[in-house]
Amino acid sequence: MLVSVALPVPLYQQFTYLLPNKVLSKQKVKQQISADFSLTDSTPIDFPSNAIQNLPSDELPPIGVRVRVPFGRQTLIGIVVGYQSLADTLAKGHLTLKQLKPIKQVLDDKPIIDETLLQLAKWLAHYYHYPLGEVFMVMLPSFIRQGKALDIFIRHWKVSKNSTIEQLSKSAHRQREQFALIQLNGEQGASEDVLLLEGVERHYLKKLADKGLIESFLQRQQPPKPVNLAKLPLTLNSEQQQVVDSLYQAYKNSKSKAVYQGFLLNGVTGSGKTEVYLQAMYPVLKDNKQVLILVPEIGLTPQTKARFSQRFIANILLLHSGLSDSSRMQGWEDCQQGRAQIIIGTRSALLYPFADLGLIIVDEAHGGSYKQQDSLRYHASDVALYRGFQLGIPVILGTATPTLEQLNLVQLGKLTQLNLTKRAGGAKPPVFQLINACDPDGKHTRTVHSQQTNGDWQDTGLTTEVITAMTETLEMGEQVLVFLNRRGYAPVLLCHACGWQADCPHCDAHLTVHKSNQSSMHKGRYLAHYLQCHHCGWRTQMPQHCPDCQSSNLDTLGMGTSQLTDSLHAIFANPQKSKDSYPIIQIDRDTTRNKGSWENIYRQINTGKPTILVGTQMIAKGHHFPNVTLVVMPNADLGFLSADFRSPEHTAQLIMQVAGRAGRSKKAGRVLIQTLQPQNPLLLSLVSDGYQVFASQLMKERYLMGLPPYVHACLIRCESKTLEQTHQSLEQISALFTQYNLQHDKQVAISAVIDAPMAKKNGRYHSQLLLLARQRSHLHRLLDDCWHSALQLPSVKSLRLSLDIDPTGW
Ligand code: ADP
Ligand code: ZN
Ligand code: ZN
């Protein structure tokens, strides 16, 4: 037999190797092969000398183990994914014996990839048309890819036989204290992790071990204790109860008959979805099964963890992309061996192995960050449904603003919709109000200017009504949230003399101005003044003169969070101007980059003191700030004007999510949407009819226009040093597809080749080709049959191509 190995190379094939092992003579090998595969004497067998050295063992490495194999001049680590007979392989003529090489080393005796994970990998490779070996690259922690052994044994420490505390000198207080701590764990000792948690310090372990007072030993990690309640659940309202009952029924079915059921939990903001999750999880955890909860962003995970640890005494594991290689490896093992009982993670947590998963929850399931935008471009909400199906367990997609794709799955009967229409715990829905920012003549804006500490007057971008409402709210001791989805000071730097604008030399994009005055001072340091590209990260100093005409008449255009913070500072935090001075907290990627900064901000908000929060979409995501009663959105509705067909959907989701932060507790909430077009029908419909009705309107439009979710899309992107090259190769691919399509009743619509929305990015050029089909199977068949040949086209070989199934934008 030959072994098929998936290798981390961008090629759509598995590689075939001979078994490793025994050293045999050339004659013996020949005999054995001839006997095994009944080759006739006339079959040309030409042995390479290295193959003979290692041919052949009779023991097949199990499927799912790692092997080290030669690949060209390198040695790679791959995963055994199947077997093939030598006779078949030779008969097919793809390979000659001479080309076959033996496996160098088998790294595991038991599979590291179990059956379900291998099935998942194969499904991902097939659905997303991505090489299997590279799927493993995305899936596996780097230590596993590097061949590191899995530590199922953990270092433990215990007090050595016959050693007592009296052997330590009386004056060695610290050592005595540490010894006593270790001794508390008795004869079984405890794992190093646990001891460190209990206050033992690592260097004392070494010190005491050197003295022979304690000793270490390796032991399997103990299975966790059964999960228990830390706090009693809340009494559910009737809607919540109905939802929990349906979920429990689905769980019972999954337990007895392994049937999967997918749910869309459509609950307005503040309807108590978390309480529903907690109560749906409990019976699953009680059965010693694991629960996986996906959250959209890493910033959300610490708070999410607290919400679950307050309810359950359980081993809770956090998984996100910020983990170190070793924590990721540890997390992998904890999931695989069942030590992790509740797993909270971002999208990649779906690709972990689980000992016994009983339920998957996708929180804020509309979140854009659930779609991976490079390499394996999977969508976590879809993969979660596949995982549920594969494992025969329920999956809950929870959100106040479902995507149109998710609503379509409900219409198709693939998801069961459960609704929470009211806010929980007596909170009222927020009241919306539109504020016209235009003068009656429609030409000018009516925004208030504020005077900075340096004497300059600055446009706040906010109307008098908004400023008044903010003042009233703060004076009542409540908090205000101002949403502005643009970080930095201003999106454009402009020369008034000649019209020059500061652009990124590497991208088709303006540079963002970063500067700040008093208010965005962080940890005693002023943020520097600079220009930065938000697409490639390129930075440069702020110019004093226009590089084209030397004029010093440079000015910024538009407003970002740091500018808004500055101008609010002049009004609300300037002791010379106002009797009360309120803290203003800027929340965006610039102010939350450092470790612990989110937690700090969180703590500050949760004091409940009157405060102004200025933030980007980071603040839209599921946060619960009980004392925020006023939400202000200065120009959130601009997205309704965008040419991107998905923009109205995304804009509406964002507006509803941000609005959902208002009045989540006892006090009622208000939402002020300040707009330059108060008559925009989309905006009016969203505000007066709500997201449900708005979304069903959009669905109708999509249907009429033949757009997703009613058609299935695949976007092929090409990247190269010149735009011409990208066009050329996509044209050739398009021709290939078109020819195939003609033979298959033109089931797939193939677009013209166009430049990508940002054609130049990071110094490289991008163009794209879009495929649309009414039936998913037609799209996949075309790709199955043509994509490999497309990659073989001479003009394509040296370029970077990517294929995006179910793209979220084009
Ligand atoms: P969502 O995630 O749906 O926006 P949350 O889960 O954050 O809403 O819940 C909002 C608030 O309502 C929380 O403070 C929560 O503790 C409270 N809550 C939820 N369910 C109940 C209930 N049955 N009784 C009282 N308060 C509840
Ligand atoms: Zn100029
Ligand atoms: Zn750039």
CSV table of C-alpha atoms in Angstrom, one decimal, residues 165-553:
chain,number,residue,atom,x,y,z
A,165,ILE,CA,9.2,21.8,57.0
A,166,GLU,CA,11.7,21.5,59.9
A,167,GLN,CA,14.4,20.8,57.4
A,168,LEU,CA,14.2,24.4,56.3
A,169,SER,CA,15.9,27.0,58.5
A,170,LYS,CA,13.6,29.0,60.7
A,171,SER,CA,14.7,32.2,59.1
A,172,ALA,CA,13.7,31.0,55.6
A,173,HIS,CA,10.2,32.3,56.0
A,174,ARG,CA,9.4,32.5,52.3
A,175,GLN,CA,10.6,29.0,51.6
A,176,ARG,CA,8.7,27.6,54.6
A,177,GLU,CA,5.5,29.3,53.4
A,178,GLN,CA,5.9,28.0,49.9
A,179,PHE,CA,6.6,24.5,51.2
A,180,ALA,CA,3.5,24.6,53.3
A,181,LEU,CA,1.5,25.6,50.3
A,182,ILE,CA,2.7,22.6,48.3
A,183,GLN,CA,2.2,20.3,51.3
A,184,LEU,CA,-1.5,21.3,51.5
A,185,ASN,CA,-2.1,19.2,48.4
A,186,GLY,CA,-1.2,16.0,50.2
A,187,GLU,CA,0.4,13.0,48.7
A,188,GLN,CA,-1.1,13.3,45.2
A,189,GLY,CA,0.5,16.7,44.8
A,190,ALA,CA,-0.9,19.1,42.3
A,191,SER,CA,-0.2,20.2,38.8
A,192,GLU,CA,2.3,23.1,38.3
A,193,ASP,CA,-0.5,25.3,36.9
A,194,VAL,CA,-2.6,24.8,39.9
A,195,LEU,CA,0.2,25.5,42.3
A,196,LEU,CA,1.1,28.7,40.5
A,197,LEU,CA,-2.5,29.7,40.8
A,198,GLU,CA,-2.4,29.0,44.5
A,199,GLY,CA,0.5,31.4,44.9
A,200,VAL,CA,3.5,29.1,44.6
A,201,GLU,CA,6.3,30.8,42.6
A,202,ARG,CA,8.2,28.9,40.0
A,203,HIS,CA,11.7,29.7,41.3
A,204,TYR,CA,10.8,28.3,44.7
A,205,LEU,CA,9.8,25.1,43.1
A,206,LYS,CA,13.3,24.8,41.7
A,207,LYS,CA,14.9,25.9,45.0
A,208,LEU,CA,12.9,23.3,47.1
A,209,ALA,CA,13.5,20.6,44.5
A,210,ASP,CA,17.2,21.3,44.6
A,211,LYS,CA,17.1,20.7,48.3
A,212,GLY,CA,15.3,17.4,47.7
A,213,LEU,CA,12.3,18.6,49.7
A,214,ILE,CA,9.8,18.3,46.8
A,215,GLU,CA,9.8,16.3,43.6
A,216,SER,CA,8.1,16.5,40.3
A,217,PHE,CA,6.4,13.8,38.3
A,218,LEU,CA,4.4,13.6,35.1
A,219,GLN,CA,0.8,12.7,35.2
A,220,ARG,CA,-2.2,12.9,33.0
A,221,GLN,CA,-4.4,15.9,33.7
A,222,GLN,CA,-7.3,14.9,35.8
A,223,PRO,CA,-10.8,15.1,34.2
A,224,PRO,CA,-12.7,18.2,35.3
A,225,LYS,CA,-15.2,18.1,38.1
A,226,PRO,CA,-18.9,18.1,36.9
A,227,VAL,CA,-20.2,21.6,36.2
A,228,ASN,CA,-22.2,23.3,38.9
A,229,LEU,CA,-24.2,26.4,39.3
A,230,ALA,CA,-22.4,29.3,41.0
A,231,LYS,CA,-25.5,31.4,41.1
A,232,LEU,CA,-29.2,30.7,40.6
A,233,PRO,CA,-30.7,31.5,37.2
A,234,LEU,CA,-33.0,34.4,36.7
A,235,THR,CA,-36.7,33.8,36.4
A,236,LEU,CA,-37.4,33.8,32.6
A,237,ASN,CA,-40.2,35.8,31.1
A,238,SER,CA,-42.6,33.8,29.0
A,239,GLU,CA,-40.9,34.5,25.7
A,240,GLN,CA,-37.6,33.5,27.1
A,241,GLN,CA,-39.1,30.4,28.6
A,242,GLN,CA,-40.6,29.3,25.3
A,243,VAL,CA,-37.2,29.7,23.6
A,244,VAL,CA,-35.4,27.7,26.3
A,245,ASP,CA,-38.1,25.0,26.1
A,246,SER,CA,-37.6,24.6,22.3
A,247,LEU,CA,-33.9,24.5,22.7
A,248,TYR,CA,-34.1,21.9,25.4
A,249,GLN,CA,-36.4,19.8,23.2
A,250,ALA,CA,-33.8,20.0,20.4
A,251,TYR,CA,-31.0,19.0,22.8
A,252,LYS,CA,-33.0,16.0,24.0
A,253,ASN,CA,-33.5,15.0,20.3
A,254,SER,CA,-29.8,15.4,19.7
A,255,LYS,CA,-29.0,13.3,22.7
A,256,SER,CA,-31.3,10.4,21.9
A,257,LYS,CA,-31.2,10.4,18.1
A,258,ALA,CA,-28.2,12.5,17.2
A,259,VAL,CA,-30.4,14.8,15.2
A,260,TYR,CA,-29.1,18.3,14.4
A,261,GLN,CA,-31.3,21.3,14.5
A,262,GLY,CA,-30.3,24.9,13.7
A,263,PHE,CA,-32.0,27.9,15.3
A,264,LEU,CA,-32.0,31.6,14.5
A,265,LEU,CA,-32.6,33.3,17.9
A,266,ASN,CA,-33.9,36.6,16.7
A,267,GLY,CA,-34.1,38.7,19.9
A,268,VAL,CA,-34.2,42.5,20.0
A,269,THR,CA,-31.3,44.2,21.8
A,270,GLY,CA,-31.6,43.8,25.5
A,271,SER,CA,-34.1,40.9,25.2
A,272,GLY,CA,-31.9,38.7,27.5
A,273,LYS,CA,-30.3,36.4,24.9
A,274,THR,CA,-27.5,35.7,27.3
A,275,GLU,CA,-29.8,34.4,30.0
A,276,VAL,CA,-31.4,32.1,27.3
A,277,TYR,CA,-27.9,30.8,26.4
A,278,LEU,CA,-27.0,30.2,30.0
A,279,GLN,CA,-30.2,28.2,30.7
A,280,ALA,CA,-29.9,26.3,27.4
A,281,MET,CA,-26.4,25.3,28.3
A,282,TYR,CA,-27.1,24.0,31.7
A,283,PRO,CA,-28.6,20.6,30.9
A,284,VAL,CA,-25.8,20.1,28.3
A,285,LEU,CA,-23.1,20.8,30.8
A,286,LYS,CA,-24.9,18.6,33.4
A,287,ASP,CA,-24.5,15.7,31.0
A,288,ASN,CA,-20.7,16.4,31.0
A,289,LYS,CA,-20.8,17.6,27.5
A,290,GLN,CA,-19.0,20.7,26.2
A,291,VAL,CA,-20.5,23.9,25.0
A,292,LEU,CA,-18.9,26.2,22.4
A,293,ILE,CA,-19.8,29.9,22.3
A,294,LEU,CA,-18.6,32.0,19.4
A,295,VAL,CA,-18.2,35.7,19.8
A,296,PRO,CA,-17.3,38.1,17.0
A,297,GLU,CA,-14.3,39.8,18.4
A,298,ILE,CA,-11.5,39.3,20.9
A,299,GLY,CA,-12.4,42.6,22.7
A,300,LEU,CA,-15.6,41.0,23.8
A,301,THR,CA,-14.2,37.8,25.3
A,302,PRO,CA,-13.1,39.0,28.8
A,303,GLN,CA,-16.6,40.3,29.5
A,304,THR,CA,-18.2,37.3,28.0
A,305,LYS,CA,-16.1,35.0,30.2
A,306,ALA,CA,-17.3,36.9,33.3
A,307,ARG,CA,-20.9,36.4,32.3
A,308,PHE,CA,-20.4,32.6,32.1
A,309,SER,CA,-18.2,32.2,35.1
A,310,GLN,CA,-20.6,34.2,37.3
A,311,ARG,CA,-23.2,31.5,36.6
A,312,PHE,CA,-21.2,28.3,36.3
A,313,ILE,CA,-18.4,26.6,38.3
A,314,ALA,CA,-16.7,25.2,35.3
A,315,ASN,CA,-13.5,25.1,33.3
A,316,ILE,CA,-13.9,27.9,30.9
A,317,LEU,CA,-11.5,28.2,28.0
A,318,LEU,CA,-10.9,31.4,25.9
A,319,LEU,CA,-9.7,30.8,22.4
A,320,HIS,CA,-8.8,33.7,20.1
A,321,SER,CA,-6.1,34.7,17.6
A,322,GLY,CA,-4.1,36.6,20.2
A,323,LEU,CA,-3.1,33.5,22.0
A,324,SER,CA,0.6,32.4,22.2
A,325,ASP,CA,1.6,29.3,20.3
A,326,SER,CA,1.8,27.3,23.6
A,327,SER,CA,-1.6,28.5,24.9
A,328,ARG,CA,-3.1,27.6,21.6
A,329,MET,CA,-1.6,24.1,21.8
A,330,GLN,CA,-2.8,23.8,25.4
A,331,GLY,CA,-6.3,24.9,24.4
A,332,TRP,CA,-6.3,22.3,21.6
A,333,GLU,CA,-5.5,19.6,24.1
A,334,ASP,CA,-8.0,20.9,26.6
A,335,CYS,CA,-10.8,20.8,24.0
A,336,GLN,CA,-9.7,17.4,22.7
A,337,GLN,CA,-9.5,15.7,26.0
A,338,GLY,CA,-12.6,17.3,27.4
A,339,ARG,CA,-10.9,19.3,30.1
A,340,ALA,CA,-12.4,22.5,28.7
A,341,GLN,CA,-16.1,22.5,29.5
A,342,ILE,CA,-17.2,25.9,28.2
A,343,ILE,CA,-15.2,27.1,25.3
A,344,ILE,CA,-15.6,30.8,24.3
A,345,GLY,CA,-13.8,31.7,21.1
A,346,THR,CA,-13.6,33.7,17.9
A,347,ARG,CA,-14.3,32.0,14.6
A,348,SER,CA,-11.3,29.7,14.6
A,349,ALA,CA,-12.5,27.9,17.7
A,350,LEU,CA,-14.9,26.0,15.4
A,351,LEU,CA,-11.9,24.2,13.9
A,352,TYR,CA,-10.8,22.7,17.2
A,353,PRO,CA,-11.3,19.0,18.1
A,354,PHE,CA,-13.8,18.4,20.9
A,355,ALA,CA,-14.1,15.4,23.2
A,356,ASP,CA,-17.9,15.6,23.4
A,357,LEU,CA,-19.5,18.8,22.2
A,358,GLY,CA,-23.2,19.1,23.0
A,359,LEU,CA,-24.2,22.6,21.8
A,360,ILE,CA,-22.9,25.5,19.7
A,361,ILE,CA,-23.9,29.1,20.2
A,362,VAL,CA,-23.0,31.8,17.8
A,363,ASP,CA,-23.5,35.1,19.6
A,364,GLU,CA,-24.0,38.4,17.6
A,365,ALA,CA,-24.3,36.1,14.6
A,366,HIS,CA,-24.6,38.9,12.1
A,367,GLY,CA,-21.0,40.0,12.9
A,368,GLY,CA,-18.8,40.8,9.9
A,369,SER,CA,-15.8,39.4,11.6
A,370,TYR,CA,-17.2,35.9,11.4
A,371,LYS,CA,-16.1,35.8,7.8
A,372,GLN,CA,-12.4,35.1,7.3
A,373,GLN,CA,-11.0,37.5,4.7
A,374,ASP,CA,-7.8,35.7,3.7
A,375,SER,CA,-6.5,32.2,3.1
A,376,LEU,CA,-9.4,29.8,3.9
A,377,ARG,CA,-12.3,32.3,3.5
A,378,TYR,CA,-14.8,30.5,5.6
A,379,HIS,CA,-17.9,31.9,7.3
A,380,ALA,CA,-18.1,30.9,11.0
A,381,SER,CA,-21.9,30.9,11.0
A,382,ASP,CA,-22.0,28.5,8.1
A,383,VAL,CA,-19.3,26.3,9.5
A,384,ALA,CA,-21.1,26.3,12.9
A,385,LEU,CA,-24.1,24.9,11.1
A,386,TYR,CA,-22.0,22.3,9.4
A,387,ARG,CA,-20.4,21.3,12.7
A,388,GLY,CA,-23.8,20.9,14.3
A,389,PHE,CA,-25.0,18.8,11.4
A,390,GLN,CA,-21.9,16.7,11.5
A,391,LEU,CA,-22.0,16.1,15.3
A,392,GLY,CA,-25.8,15.9,15.5
A,393,ILE,CA,-26.2,18.7,18.0
A,394,PRO,CA,-28.2,21.9,18.2
A,395,VAL,CA,-26.7,25.2,16.9
A,396,ILE,CA,-28.1,28.6,18.0
A,397,LEU,CA,-27.4,31.7,15.9
A,398,GLY,CA,-28.3,34.6,18.2
A,399,THR,CA,-28.7,38.2,17.0
A,400,ALA,CA,-31.0,41.2,17.0
A,401,THR,CA,-30.2,41.9,13.3
A,402,PRO,CA,-30.0,38.7,11.4
A,403,THR,CA,-28.2,38.8,8.0
A,404,LEU,CA,-30.4,38.3,4.9
A,405,GLU,CA,-28.6,34.9,4.4
A,406,GLN,CA,-29.7,33.8,7.8
A,407,LEU,CA,-33.3,35.0,7.2
A,408,ASN,CA,-33.3,33.1,3.9
A,409,LEU,CA,-32.2,29.9,5.7
A,410,VAL,CA,-35.3,30.3,7.8
A,411,GLN,CA,-37.5,30.8,4.7
A,412,LEU,CA,-36.0,27.6,3.2
A,413,GLY,CA,-36.8,25.7,6.4
A,414,LYS,CA,-33.1,25.1,7.2
A,415,LEU,CA,-33.2,27.1,10.4
A,416,THR,CA,-36.0,27.4,13.0
A,417,GLN,CA,-36.6,31.0,14.0
A,418,LEU,CA,-37.2,31.7,17.7
A,419,ASN,CA,-38.2,35.3,18.7
A,420,LEU,CA,-37.6,37.5,21.7
A,421,THR,CA,-39.6,40.7,20.9
A,422,LYS,CA,-39.4,42.4,24.2
A,423,ARG,CA,-36.6,43.7,26.4
A,424,ALA,CA,-36.0,41.6,29.5
A,425,GLY,CA,-36.3,42.8,33.1
A,426,GLY,CA,-38.7,45.6,32.5
A,427,ALA,CA,-36.4,47.7,30.2
A,428,LYS,CA,-38.2,49.6,27.5
A,429,PRO,CA,-37.2,49.8,23.8
A,430,PRO,CA,-35.3,52.9,23.0
A,431,VAL,CA,-37.1,55.8,21.3
A,432,PHE,CA,-35.7,57.0,18.0
A,433,GLN,CA,-35.6,60.6,16.8
A,434,LEU,CA,-34.3,62.0,13.5
A,435,ILE,CA,-32.5,65.3,13.6
A,436,ASN,CA,-32.1,67.3,10.4
A,437,ALA,CA,-28.5,68.6,10.3
A,438,CYS,CA,-29.3,70.8,7.3
A,439,ASP,CA,-30.4,74.5,7.2
A,440,PRO,CA,-33.9,75.1,5.8
A,441,ASP,CA,-32.1,76.1,2.5
A,442,GLY,CA,-30.6,72.6,2.4
A,443,LYS,CA,-27.2,73.9,1.6
A,444,HIS,CA,-25.5,74.3,5.0
A,445,THR,CA,-25.2,72.3,8.0
A,446,ARG,CA,-26.4,73.6,11.3
A,447,THR,CA,-23.6,72.3,13.6
A,448,VAL,CA,-22.2,73.9,16.7
A,449,HIS,CA,-18.6,75.2,16.9
A,450,SER,CA,-16.6,74.9,20.0
A,451,GLN,CA,-13.5,76.8,21.1
A,452,GLN,CA,-10.4,74.8,21.8
A,453,THR,CA,-7.9,75.5,24.5
A,454,ASN,CA,-5.6,76.9,21.9
A,455,GLY,CA,-8.3,79.4,20.9
A,456,ASP,CA,-9.2,77.8,17.6
A,457,TRP,CA,-12.8,77.3,16.8
A,458,GLN,CA,-13.8,73.9,15.7
A,459,ASP,CA,-16.9,72.4,14.2
A,460,THR,CA,-18.3,69.7,16.5
A,461,GLY,CA,-20.4,68.2,13.7
A,462,LEU,CA,-23.3,68.1,16.2
A,463,THR,CA,-26.4,70.2,16.2
A,464,THR,CA,-27.7,72.3,19.1
A,465,GLU,CA,-30.5,69.8,19.8
A,466,VAL,CA,-27.9,67.0,20.2
A,467,ILE,CA,-25.7,69.1,22.4
A,468,THR,CA,-28.7,70.1,24.6
A,469,ALA,CA,-29.8,66.5,24.8
A,470,MET,CA,-26.3,65.4,25.8
A,471,THR,CA,-26.1,68.1,28.5
A,472,GLU,CA,-29.5,67.1,30.0
A,473,THR,CA,-28.5,63.5,30.1
A,474,LEU,CA,-25.2,64.1,31.8
A,475,GLU,CA,-26.9,66.5,34.3
A,476,MET,CA,-29.3,63.7,35.2
A,477,GLY,CA,-26.2,61.6,36.1
A,478,GLU,CA,-26.5,59.4,33.0
A,479,GLN,CA,-24.1,58.4,30.3
A,480,VAL,CA,-24.0,59.3,26.6
A,481,LEU,CA,-22.7,57.3,23.8
A,482,VAL,CA,-21.7,59.0,20.5
A,483,PHE,CA,-21.1,56.7,17.6
A,484,LEU,CA,-18.7,57.7,14.8
A,485,ASN,CA,-17.4,54.9,12.7
A,486,ARG,CA,-14.0,56.4,11.8
A,487,ARG,CA,-11.0,56.5,13.9
A,488,GLY,CA,-8.2,59.1,13.8
A,489,TYR,CA,-8.6,62.8,13.6
A,490,ALA,CA,-9.8,63.3,10.0
A,491,PRO,CA,-10.0,61.1,6.9
A,492,VAL,CA,-8.5,63.7,4.6
A,493,LEU,CA,-5.7,66.2,4.5
A,494,LEU,CA,-6.2,68.8,1.8
A,495,CYS,CA,-4.4,71.8,0.3
A,496,HIS,CA,-6.7,74.7,0.0
A,497,ALA,CA,-4.5,76.4,-2.6
A,498,CYS,CA,-4.2,73.7,-5.2
A,499,GLY,CA,-6.5,70.9,-4.1
A,500,TRP,CA,-3.8,68.4,-3.4
A,501,GLN,CA,-4.8,65.6,-1.0
A,502,ALA,CA,-2.5,63.3,1.0
A,503,ASP,CA,-2.7,59.9,-0.5
A,504,CYS,CA,-1.0,56.6,0.4
A,505,PRO,CA,1.8,55.9,-2.0
A,506,HIS,CA,1.0,52.1,-1.8
A,507,CYS,CA,-2.8,52.2,-1.9
A,508,ASP,CA,-5.7,53.8,-3.7
A,509,ALA,CA,-6.7,55.6,-0.5
A,510,HIS,CA,-6.4,58.8,1.4
A,511,LEU,CA,-4.1,59.0,4.4
A,512,THR,CA,-5.9,59.5,7.7
A,513,VAL,CA,-4.8,62.4,9.8
A,514,HIS,CA,-3.9,61.4,13.4
A,515,LYS,CA,-3.5,64.1,15.9
A,516,SER,CA,-5.0,65.1,19.1
A,517,ASN,CA,-5.1,67.8,21.7
A,518,GLN,CA,-5.8,67.4,25.4
A,519,SER,CA,-8.6,64.9,25.4
A,520,SER,CA,-7.0,61.9,23.9
A,521,MET,CA,-4.0,62.0,26.1
A,522,HIS,CA,-3.3,58.4,27.1
A,523,LYS,CA,-1.3,57.4,30.2
A,524,GLY,CA,0.2,60.9,30.4
A,525,ARG,CA,1.4,60.9,26.8
A,526,TYR,CA,0.0,62.9,23.9
A,527,LEU,CA,-0.6,60.9,20.8
A,528,ALA,CA,1.8,62.0,18.1
A,529,HIS,CA,0.8,63.9,14.9
A,530,TYR,CA,1.1,61.8,11.8
A,531,LEU,CA,-0.6,60.6,8.7
A,532,GLN,CA,-1.4,56.9,8.3
A,533,CYS,CA,-2.9,54.6,5.8
A,534,HIS,CA,-5.6,52.5,7.4
A,535,HIS,CA,-5.3,49.9,4.7
A,536,CYS,CA,-1.6,49.1,4.7
A,537,GLY,CA,-0.4,50.8,7.9
A,538,TRP,CA,2.1,53.1,6.1
A,539,ARG,CA,2.9,56.2,8.2
A,540,THR,CA,4.5,59.5,7.5
A,541,GLN,CA,5.0,62.8,9.3
A,542,MET,CA,2.4,65.5,9.0
A,543,PRO,CA,3.7,67.9,6.2
A,544,GLN,CA,3.9,71.6,7.0
A,545,HIS,CA,3.6,72.6,3.4
A,546,CYS,CA,1.8,71.3,0.4
A,547,PRO,CA,4.3,69.1,-1.5
A,548,ASP,CA,2.8,70.3,-4.9
A,549,CYS,CA,2.5,74.1,-4.4
A,550,GLN,CA,4.4,74.7,-1.2
A,551,SER,CA,1.4,76.5,0.3
A,552,SER,CA,1.0,76.2,4.0
A,553,ASN,CA,-2.8,76.4,3.7
